[in-house]
Amino acid sequence: MSEAPQSQDLDPRRYRHVVSRFATGVTVVSTVVDGVRYGLTVNSFTSVSLDPLLVLFCCEIDCEFHEPVLTAGKWGVSVLSQMQADDANWFATRGVPGVDQFTGRPGVRSGRMLAVPLLTDALATFECRTWTTYEGGDHTVVIGEVVEATITNEGDPLLYFGSAYRGIAPA
C-alpha cells in the first residue's frame, strides 16, 4: 500500500493554478493609522458568524498592509463591482510604508462608525474591529467584528477566476 503524497510534494505553481478555478468576489480592505490610509485588494473575504457578527480576510505577512491593519485594530471592506477593476489593480500593487494609497483616488469616503476609508462606488461596505488573528503559513487570518454594514450600490460583482478579473455572464 503506497503512502499518500505530502503537501510539500505539490508544486506551489500547480496548486495556484488549481485553486484559480474557484471563483471569488473581489474586495478592497482598508485601514488608517496616524492619518495615513492603506488599502489592499483581497479575494479571501468571507462571512464567519451571525452571533457575533464576524467576517474574515487573509493578509500576506510580507505586504505593507499587514502591520498597519494589525496596529489599527479597525478596518473597512469595500465589495467591488465589475466596473471597479481599476480599483482592484490599484490596491493590488504593493504600497510604500507611510504613503497614503488613497491620495488622488476618486470616490473615497470615511466610514460612519470607524472612519476607515471606503470606496463610494462599491456594492457594499463593512466596518470592522479586529476580534482575533491566527497565523496561517505566510498569511495572517484576520477576523473582525462587524460594526456597520451597508449596501451602497446596485450592480454585478467583480469576480476573480482563472487568475483574471471577470464579471457575471448571463445564465
Coordinates of N, CA and C in Angstrom, one line a residue:
M1 N 0.8 -1.2 0.0 CA 0.0 0.0 0.0 C 0.9 1.2 0.0
S2 N 0.7 2.1 -1.0 CA 1.5 3.3 -1.0 C 1.0 4.4 -0.1
E3 N 1.9 5.2 0.3 CA 1.6 6.4 1.2 C 1.1 7.5 0.4
A4 N 0.1 8.3 0.9 CA -0.4 9.4 0.2 C 0.7 10.5 0.1
P5 N 0.8 11.2 -1.0 CA 1.8 12.3 -1.1 C 1.5 13.4 0.0
Q6 N 2.6 13.9 0.5 CA 2.5 15.0 1.4 C 2.3 16.4 0.7
S7 N 1.8 17.4 1.4 CA 1.6 18.6 0.7 C 2.8 19.3 0.1
Q8 N 4.0 19.0 0.8 CA 5.2 19.6 0.2 C 5.6 19.0 -1.1
D9 N 4.9 17.9 -1.5 CA 5.2 17.3 -2.8 C 4.4 18.0 -3.9
L10 N 3.5 18.8 -3.6 CA 2.6 19.5 -4.5 C 3.3 20.8 -4.9
D11 N 3.6 21.1 -6.2 CA 4.2 22.3 -6.6 C 3.3 23.5 -6.4
P12 N 3.8 24.5 -5.7 CA 3.0 25.7 -5.5 C 2.4 26.3 -6.7
R13 N 3.1 26.3 -7.9 CA 2.5 26.8 -9.1 C 1.3 26.0 -9.5
R14 N 1.4 24.7 -9.4 CA 0.3 23.8 -9.8 C -0.9 24.1 -8.8
Y15 N -0.6 24.2 -7.5 CA -1.6 24.5 -6.6 C -2.3 25.8 -6.9
R16 N -1.5 26.9 -7.2 CA -2.1 28.2 -7.5 C -3.0 28.1 -8.8
H17 N -2.6 27.3 -9.8 CA -3.4 27.1 -11.0 C -4.7 26.4 -10.7
V18 N -4.6 25.4 -9.8 CA -5.9 24.6 -9.5 C -6.8 25.5 -8.7
V19 N -6.3 26.2 -7.7 CA -7.2 27.0 -6.8 C -7.8 28.2 -7.6
S20 N -7.1 28.6 -8.7 CA -7.7 29.6 -9.5 C -9.0 29.3 -10.2
R21 N -9.4 28.0 -10.1 CA -10.6 27.5 -10.7 C -11.8 27.8 -9.8
F22 N -11.5 28.3 -8.6 CA -12.6 28.7 -7.6 C -12.8 30.2 -7.7
A23 N -14.0 30.6 -8.2 CA -14.4 32.0 -8.3 C -14.6 32.6 -7.0
T24 N -14.0 33.8 -6.8 CA -14.2 34.6 -5.6 C -14.7 36.0 -5.9
G25 N -15.3 36.6 -5.0 CA -15.5 38.1 -5.1 C -14.2 38.8 -4.8
V26 N -14.2 40.1 -5.2 CA -13.1 40.9 -5.0 C -13.4 42.1 -4.1
T27 N -12.6 42.4 -3.1 CA -12.8 43.5 -2.2 C -11.5 44.3 -2.1
V28 N -11.7 45.5 -1.5 CA -10.6 46.3 -1.0 C -10.7 46.4 0.5
V29 N -9.8 45.9 1.2 CA -9.8 46.0 2.7 C -8.9 47.3 3.0
S30 N -9.3 48.1 3.9 CA -8.6 49.4 4.1 C -8.5 49.7 5.6
T31 N -7.6 50.5 6.0 CA -7.4 50.9 7.3 C -6.7 52.3 7.3
V32 N -6.6 52.9 8.5 CA -5.9 54.2 8.6 C -5.2 54.2 9.9
V33 N -3.9 54.6 9.8 CA -3.0 54.7 11.0 C -2.3 56.1 10.9
D34 N -2.5 56.9 12.0 CA -1.8 58.2 12.1 C -2.1 59.0 10.9
G35 N -3.4 59.0 10.4 CA -3.8 59.8 9.2 C -3.4 59.2 7.9
V36 N -2.7 58.1 7.8 CA -2.2 57.5 6.6 C -3.2 56.4 6.2
R37 N -3.8 56.4 5.0 CA -4.8 55.4 4.6 C -4.1 54.3 3.8
Y38 N -4.4 53.1 4.1 CA -3.8 51.9 3.4 C -5.0 51.1 2.9
G39 N -4.7 50.4 1.7 CA -5.7 49.6 1.1 C -5.0 48.4 0.5
L40 N -5.8 47.3 0.4 CA -5.3 46.0 -0.2 C -6.4 45.3 -0.9
T41 N -6.1 44.9 -2.1 CA -7.1 44.0 -2.9 C -7.1 42.7 -2.2
V42 N -8.3 42.2 -1.9 CA -8.4 40.9 -1.2 C -9.5 40.1 -1.8
N43 N -9.3 38.8 -2.1 CA -10.3 37.9 -2.5 C -10.6 36.8 -1.5
S44 N -10.0 36.9 -0.3 CA -10.2 35.9 0.7 C -11.1 36.4 1.8
F45 N -12.0 37.3 1.4 CA -13.0 37.8 2.4 C -14.2 36.9 2.5
T46 N -14.7 36.6 3.7 CA -15.9 35.8 3.8 C -16.6 36.1 5.2
S47 N -17.8 35.8 5.2 CA -18.6 35.8 6.4 C -18.3 34.6 7.3
V48 N -18.2 34.8 8.6 CA -17.9 33.8 9.5 C -19.0 33.4 10.5
S49 N -19.7 34.4 11.1 CA -20.6 34.1 12.1 C -21.7 35.2 12.2
L50 N -22.9 34.8 12.6 CA -24.0 35.8 12.8 C -24.1 36.2 14.3
D51 N -23.6 35.4 15.2 CA -23.6 35.7 16.6 C -22.3 35.3 17.3
P52 N -21.4 36.2 17.4 CA -21.4 37.6 17.0 C -21.3 37.8 15.5
L53 N -21.5 39.0 14.9 CA -21.3 39.2 13.5 C -19.8 39.3 13.2
L54 N -19.3 38.3 12.5 CA -17.9 38.2 12.2 C -17.7 37.9 10.7
V55 N -16.6 38.6 10.2 CA -16.1 38.3 8.9 C -14.6 38.1 9.0
L56 N -14.0 37.6 7.9 CA -12.5 37.4 7.9 C -11.9 37.7 6.6
F57 N -10.6 38.0 6.6 CA -9.8 38.0 5.4 C -8.4 37.6 5.7
C58 N -7.7 37.2 4.7 CA -6.3 36.7 4.9 C -5.4 37.8 4.4
C59 N -4.3 38.1 5.1 CA -3.4 39.2 4.8 C -2.0 38.6 4.7
E60 N -1.3 38.7 3.6 CA 0.1 38.3 3.4 C 1.0 39.0 4.4
I61 N 1.8 38.3 5.1 CA 2.6 38.8 6.2 C 3.6 39.8 5.6
D62 N 4.1 39.5 4.4 CA 5.1 40.4 3.7 C 4.6 41.7 3.2
C63 N 3.3 41.9 3.1 CA 2.8 43.1 2.4 C 2.8 44.3 3.3
E64 N 2.8 45.5 2.7 CA 2.9 46.7 3.5 C 1.6 47.0 4.3
F65 N 0.5 46.3 4.0 CA -0.7 46.5 4.7 C -0.8 45.7 6.0
H66 N 0.0 44.7 6.1 CA 0.0 43.8 7.3 C 0.1 44.6 8.6
E67 N 1.2 45.3 8.8 CA 1.5 46.0 10.1 C 0.4 47.0 10.4
P68 N 0.1 47.9 9.4 CA -1.0 48.9 9.7 C -2.3 48.3 10.1
V69 N -2.8 47.3 9.4 CA -4.1 46.7 9.8 C -4.1 46.1 11.2
L70 N -3.0 45.5 11.5 CA -2.9 44.9 12.9 C -2.7 46.0 13.9
T71 N -2.0 47.0 13.6 CA -1.8 48.1 14.6 C -3.1 48.9 14.8
A72 N -3.8 49.2 13.7 CA -5.1 50.0 13.8 C -6.2 49.2 14.6
G73 N -6.3 47.9 14.4 CA -7.3 47.2 15.0 C -8.7 47.5 14.5
K74 N -8.8 48.2 13.4 CA -10.1 48.5 12.7 C -9.8 48.5 11.2
W75 N -10.8 48.2 10.5 CA -10.7 48.1 9.0 C -12.0 48.1 8.3
G76 N -12.0 48.5 7.1 CA -13.2 48.5 6.2 C -13.0 47.6 5.1
V77 N -14.2 47.2 4.5 CA -14.2 46.3 3.4 C -15.1 47.0 2.3
S78 N -14.6 47.1 1.1 CA -15.4 47.6 0.0 C -15.6 46.5 -1.0
V79 N -16.8 46.0 -1.2 CA -17.1 44.9 -2.1 C -17.2 45.5 -3.5
L80 N -16.3 45.1 -4.4 CA -16.2 45.8 -5.7 C -17.2 45.3 -6.7
S81 N -17.6 46.3 -7.6 CA -18.5 45.9 -8.7 C -17.6 45.6 -9.9
Q82 N -18.2 45.0 -10.9 CA -17.4 44.6 -12.1 C -16.9 45.9 -12.8
M83 N -17.4 47.0 -12.5 CA -16.9 48.3 -13.1 C -15.6 48.8 -12.3
Q84 N -15.2 48.1 -11.3 CA -14.1 48.6 -10.4 C -12.8 47.8 -10.6
A85 N -12.5 47.2 -11.8 CA -11.3 46.5 -12.0 C -10.1 47.4 -11.8
D86 N -10.2 48.7 -12.1 CA -9.1 49.7 -11.9 C -8.7 49.8 -10.4
D87 N -9.8 49.9 -9.6 CA -9.5 49.9 -8.1 C -8.8 48.6 -7.7
A88 N -9.3 47.5 -8.2 CA -8.7 46.2 -7.8 C -7.2 46.2 -8.2
N89 N -6.9 46.6 -9.4 CA -5.5 46.7 -9.8 C -4.7 47.7 -9.0
W90 N -5.2 48.8 -8.7 CA -4.5 49.9 -7.9 C -4.1 49.3 -6.6
F91 N -5.0 48.7 -5.9 CA -4.8 48.3 -4.5 C -4.1 46.9 -4.5
A92 N -4.0 46.3 -5.6 CA -3.2 45.0 -5.7 C -1.7 45.3 -5.8
T93 N -1.4 46.6 -6.2 CA 0.0 47.0 -6.3 C 0.5 47.3 -4.9
R94 N 1.7 46.7 -4.6 CA 2.2 46.9 -3.2 C 2.4 48.4 -2.9
G95 N 2.0 48.7 -1.7 CA 2.1 50.1 -1.2 C 3.5 50.4 -0.7
V96 N 3.7 51.6 -0.3 CA 5.0 52.0 0.2 C 4.7 52.5 1.7
P97 N 5.6 52.0 2.6 CA 5.3 52.4 4.0 C 5.1 53.9 4.2
G98 N 4.1 54.2 4.9 CA 3.8 55.6 5.3 C 3.3 56.5 4.1
V99 N 3.0 55.9 3.0 CA 2.4 56.6 1.9 C 0.9 56.3 1.7
D100 N 0.1 57.4 1.7 CA -1.4 57.2 1.7 C -1.8 56.7 0.3
Q101 N -2.3 55.5 0.2 CA -2.7 54.9 -1.1 C -4.0 55.4 -1.6
F102 N -4.7 56.2 -0.9 CA -6.0 56.8 -1.4 C -5.9 58.2 -1.9
T103 N -4.7 58.8 -1.7 CA -4.5 60.2 -2.2 C -4.7 60.2 -3.7
G104 N -5.6 61.1 -4.1 CA -5.8 61.3 -5.6 C -6.8 60.3 -6.1
R105 N -7.3 59.3 -5.4 CA -8.2 58.3 -5.8 C -9.6 58.9 -5.7
P106 N -10.4 58.9 -6.8 CA -11.8 59.4 -6.7 C -12.7 58.4 -6.0
G107 N -13.8 58.9 -5.4 CA -14.8 58.1 -4.8 C -14.4 57.4 -3.5
V108 N -13.8 58.2 -2.6 CA -13.4 57.7 -1.3 C -14.1 58.4 -0.2
R109 N -14.6 57.7 0.8 CA -15.3 58.4 1.9 C -14.8 57.7 3.2
S110 N -15.0 58.3 4.3 CA -14.7 57.8 5.6 C -15.9 57.1 6.2
G111 N -15.7 55.9 6.8 CA -16.8 55.1 7.4 C -17.4 55.9 8.5
R112 N -18.7 55.7 8.6 CA -19.5 56.4 9.6 C -19.1 56.1 11.1
M113 N -18.8 54.8 11.3 CA -18.6 54.3 12.6 C -17.1 54.4 13.0
L114 N -16.2 54.0 12.1 CA -14.8 53.8 12.5 C -13.8 54.7 11.7
A115 N -14.4 55.5 10.8 CA -13.6 56.5 10.0 C -12.5 55.8 9.1
V116 N -12.8 54.6 8.7 CA -11.8 53.9 7.8 C -12.2 54.3 6.4
P117 N -11.2 54.3 5.5 CA -11.6 54.6 4.1 C -12.4 53.5 3.4
L118 N -13.4 54.0 2.7 CA -14.3 53.1 1.9 C -14.5 53.7 0.5
L119 N -14.7 52.8 -0.4 CA -14.9 53.2 -1.8 C -16.4 53.5 -2.1
T120 N -16.7 54.7 -2.5 CA -18.1 55.1 -2.7 C -18.9 54.3 -3.8
D121 N -18.1 53.8 -4.8 CA -18.8 53.0 -5.9 C -18.9 51.5 -5.6
A122 N -18.5 51.1 -4.4 CA -18.6 49.7 -4.0 C -20.0 49.2 -4.0
L123 N -20.2 47.9 -4.1 CA -21.6 47.4 -4.0 C -22.1 47.4 -2.5
A124 N -21.1 47.1 -1.6 CA -21.4 47.1 -0.2 C -20.2 47.4 0.6
T125 N -20.3 47.9 1.8 CA -19.2 48.2 2.6 C -19.4 47.6 4.0
F126 N -18.3 47.3 4.7 CA -18.4 46.9 6.1 C -17.3 47.6 6.9
E127 N -17.6 47.9 8.1 CA -16.6 48.5 9.0 C -16.5 47.5 10.2
C128 N -15.2 47.1 10.5 CA -14.9 46.0 11.4 C -13.9 46.4 12.4
R129 N -14.0 45.8 13.6 CA -12.9 45.9 14.6 C -12.3 44.5 14.7
T130 N -11.0 44.5 14.8 CA -10.3 43.2 14.8 C -10.8 42.4 16.1
W131 N -11.2 41.2 15.9 CA -11.7 40.4 17.0 C -10.6 39.4 17.4
T132 N -9.9 38.8 16.5 CA -8.8 37.9 16.8 C -8.0 37.7 15.5
T133 N -6.8 37.2 15.6 CA -6.0 36.8 14.4 C -5.4 35.5 14.7
Y134 N -5.1 34.8 13.6 CA -4.4 33.5 13.6 C -3.3 33.4 12.6
E135 N -2.2 32.7 12.9 CA -1.2 32.5 11.9 C -1.7 31.5 10.9
G136 N -1.4 31.7 9.7 CA -1.8 30.8 8.6 C -0.7 30.7 7.5
G137 N 0.4 30.1 7.9 CA 1.5 30.0 6.9 C 2.1 31.4 6.7
D138 N 2.1 31.8 5.4 CA 2.7 33.1 5.0 C 1.6 34.2 5.1
H139 N 0.5 33.9 5.7 CA -0.6 34.9 5.9 C -1.0 34.9 7.3
T140 N -1.7 36.0 7.7 CA -2.4 36.1 9.0 C -3.9 36.1 8.6
V141 N -4.7 35.3 9.3 CA -6.1 35.3 9.2 C -6.6 36.3 10.2
V142 N -7.3 37.3 9.7 CA -7.8 38.4 10.5 C -9.3 38.3 10.6
I143 N -9.8 38.1 11.8 CA -11.3 38.0 12.0 C -11.7 39.3 12.6
G144 N -12.8 39.9 12.1 CA -13.3 41.1 12.6 C -14.7 41.1 13.0
E145 N -15.1 41.8 14.0 CA -16.5 42.0 14.4 C -17.1 43.2 13.6
V146 N -18.2 42.9 12.9 CA -18.8 43.9 12.0 C -19.6 44.9 12.9
V147 N -19.2 46.2 12.7 CA -20.0 47.2 13.5 C -20.9 48.1 12.6
E148 N -20.7 47.9 11.3 CA -21.6 48.6 10.3 C -21.5 47.8 9.0
A149 N -22.6 47.7 8.3 CA -22.7 47.0 7.0 C -23.8 47.8 6.2
T150 N -23.4 48.1 5.0 CA -24.2 48.9 4.1 C -24.2 48.5 2.7
I151 N -25.4 48.4 2.1 CA -25.4 48.2 0.6 C -25.4 49.6 0.0
T152 N -24.4 49.9 -0.8 CA -24.2 51.2 -1.3 C -24.6 51.4 -2.7
N153 N -24.6 50.4 -3.5 CA -24.9 50.5 -5.0 C -25.5 49.2 -5.5
E154 N -26.1 49.3 -6.6 CA -26.6 48.1 -7.3 C -25.7 47.8 -8.4
G155 N -25.7 46.5 -8.9 CA -24.8 46.1 -10.0 C -24.3 44.7 -9.8
D156 N -23.4 44.3 -10.7 CA -22.9 43.0 -10.6 C -21.5 43.1 -10.0
P157 N -21.1 42.0 -9.3 CA -19.8 42.0 -8.6 C -18.7 41.7 -9.5
L158 N -17.5 42.2 -9.1 CA -16.3 41.9 -9.8 C -15.8 40.5 -9.2
L159 N -15.5 39.6 -10.1 CA -15.1 38.2 -9.7 C -13.6 38.0 -10.1
Y160 N -13.0 37.1 -9.4 CA -11.6 36.7 -9.7 C -11.7 35.2 -10.0
F161 N -11.3 34.8 -11.3 CA -11.4 33.4 -11.7 C -10.4 33.2 -12.8
G162 N -9.6 32.1 -12.7 CA -8.6 31.8 -13.7 C -7.6 32.8 -13.7
S163 N -7.2 33.4 -12.6 CA -6.2 34.4 -12.5 C -6.5 35.7 -13.2
A164 N -7.8 36.0 -13.4 CA -8.2 37.2 -14.1 C -9.5 37.7 -13.5
Y165 N -9.7 39.1 -13.6 CA -11.0 39.7 -13.2 C -12.0 39.4 -14.2
R166 N -13.2 39.1 -13.7 CA -14.3 38.8 -14.6 C -15.6 39.4 -14.1
G167 N -16.6 39.4 -14.9 CA -18.0 39.7 -14.5 C -18.9 38.5 -14.5
I168 N -20.1 38.7 -14.2 CA -21.1 37.5 -14.2 C -21.6 37.5 -15.6
A169 N -21.6 36.3 -16.2 CA -22.2 36.1 -17.6 C -23.7 35.7 -17.4
P170 N -24.5 36.2 -18.3 CA -25.9 35.8 -18.2 C -26.1 34.3 -18.3
A171 N -27.0 33.8 -17.5 CA -27.2 32.3 -17.4 C -28.0 31.8 -18.7

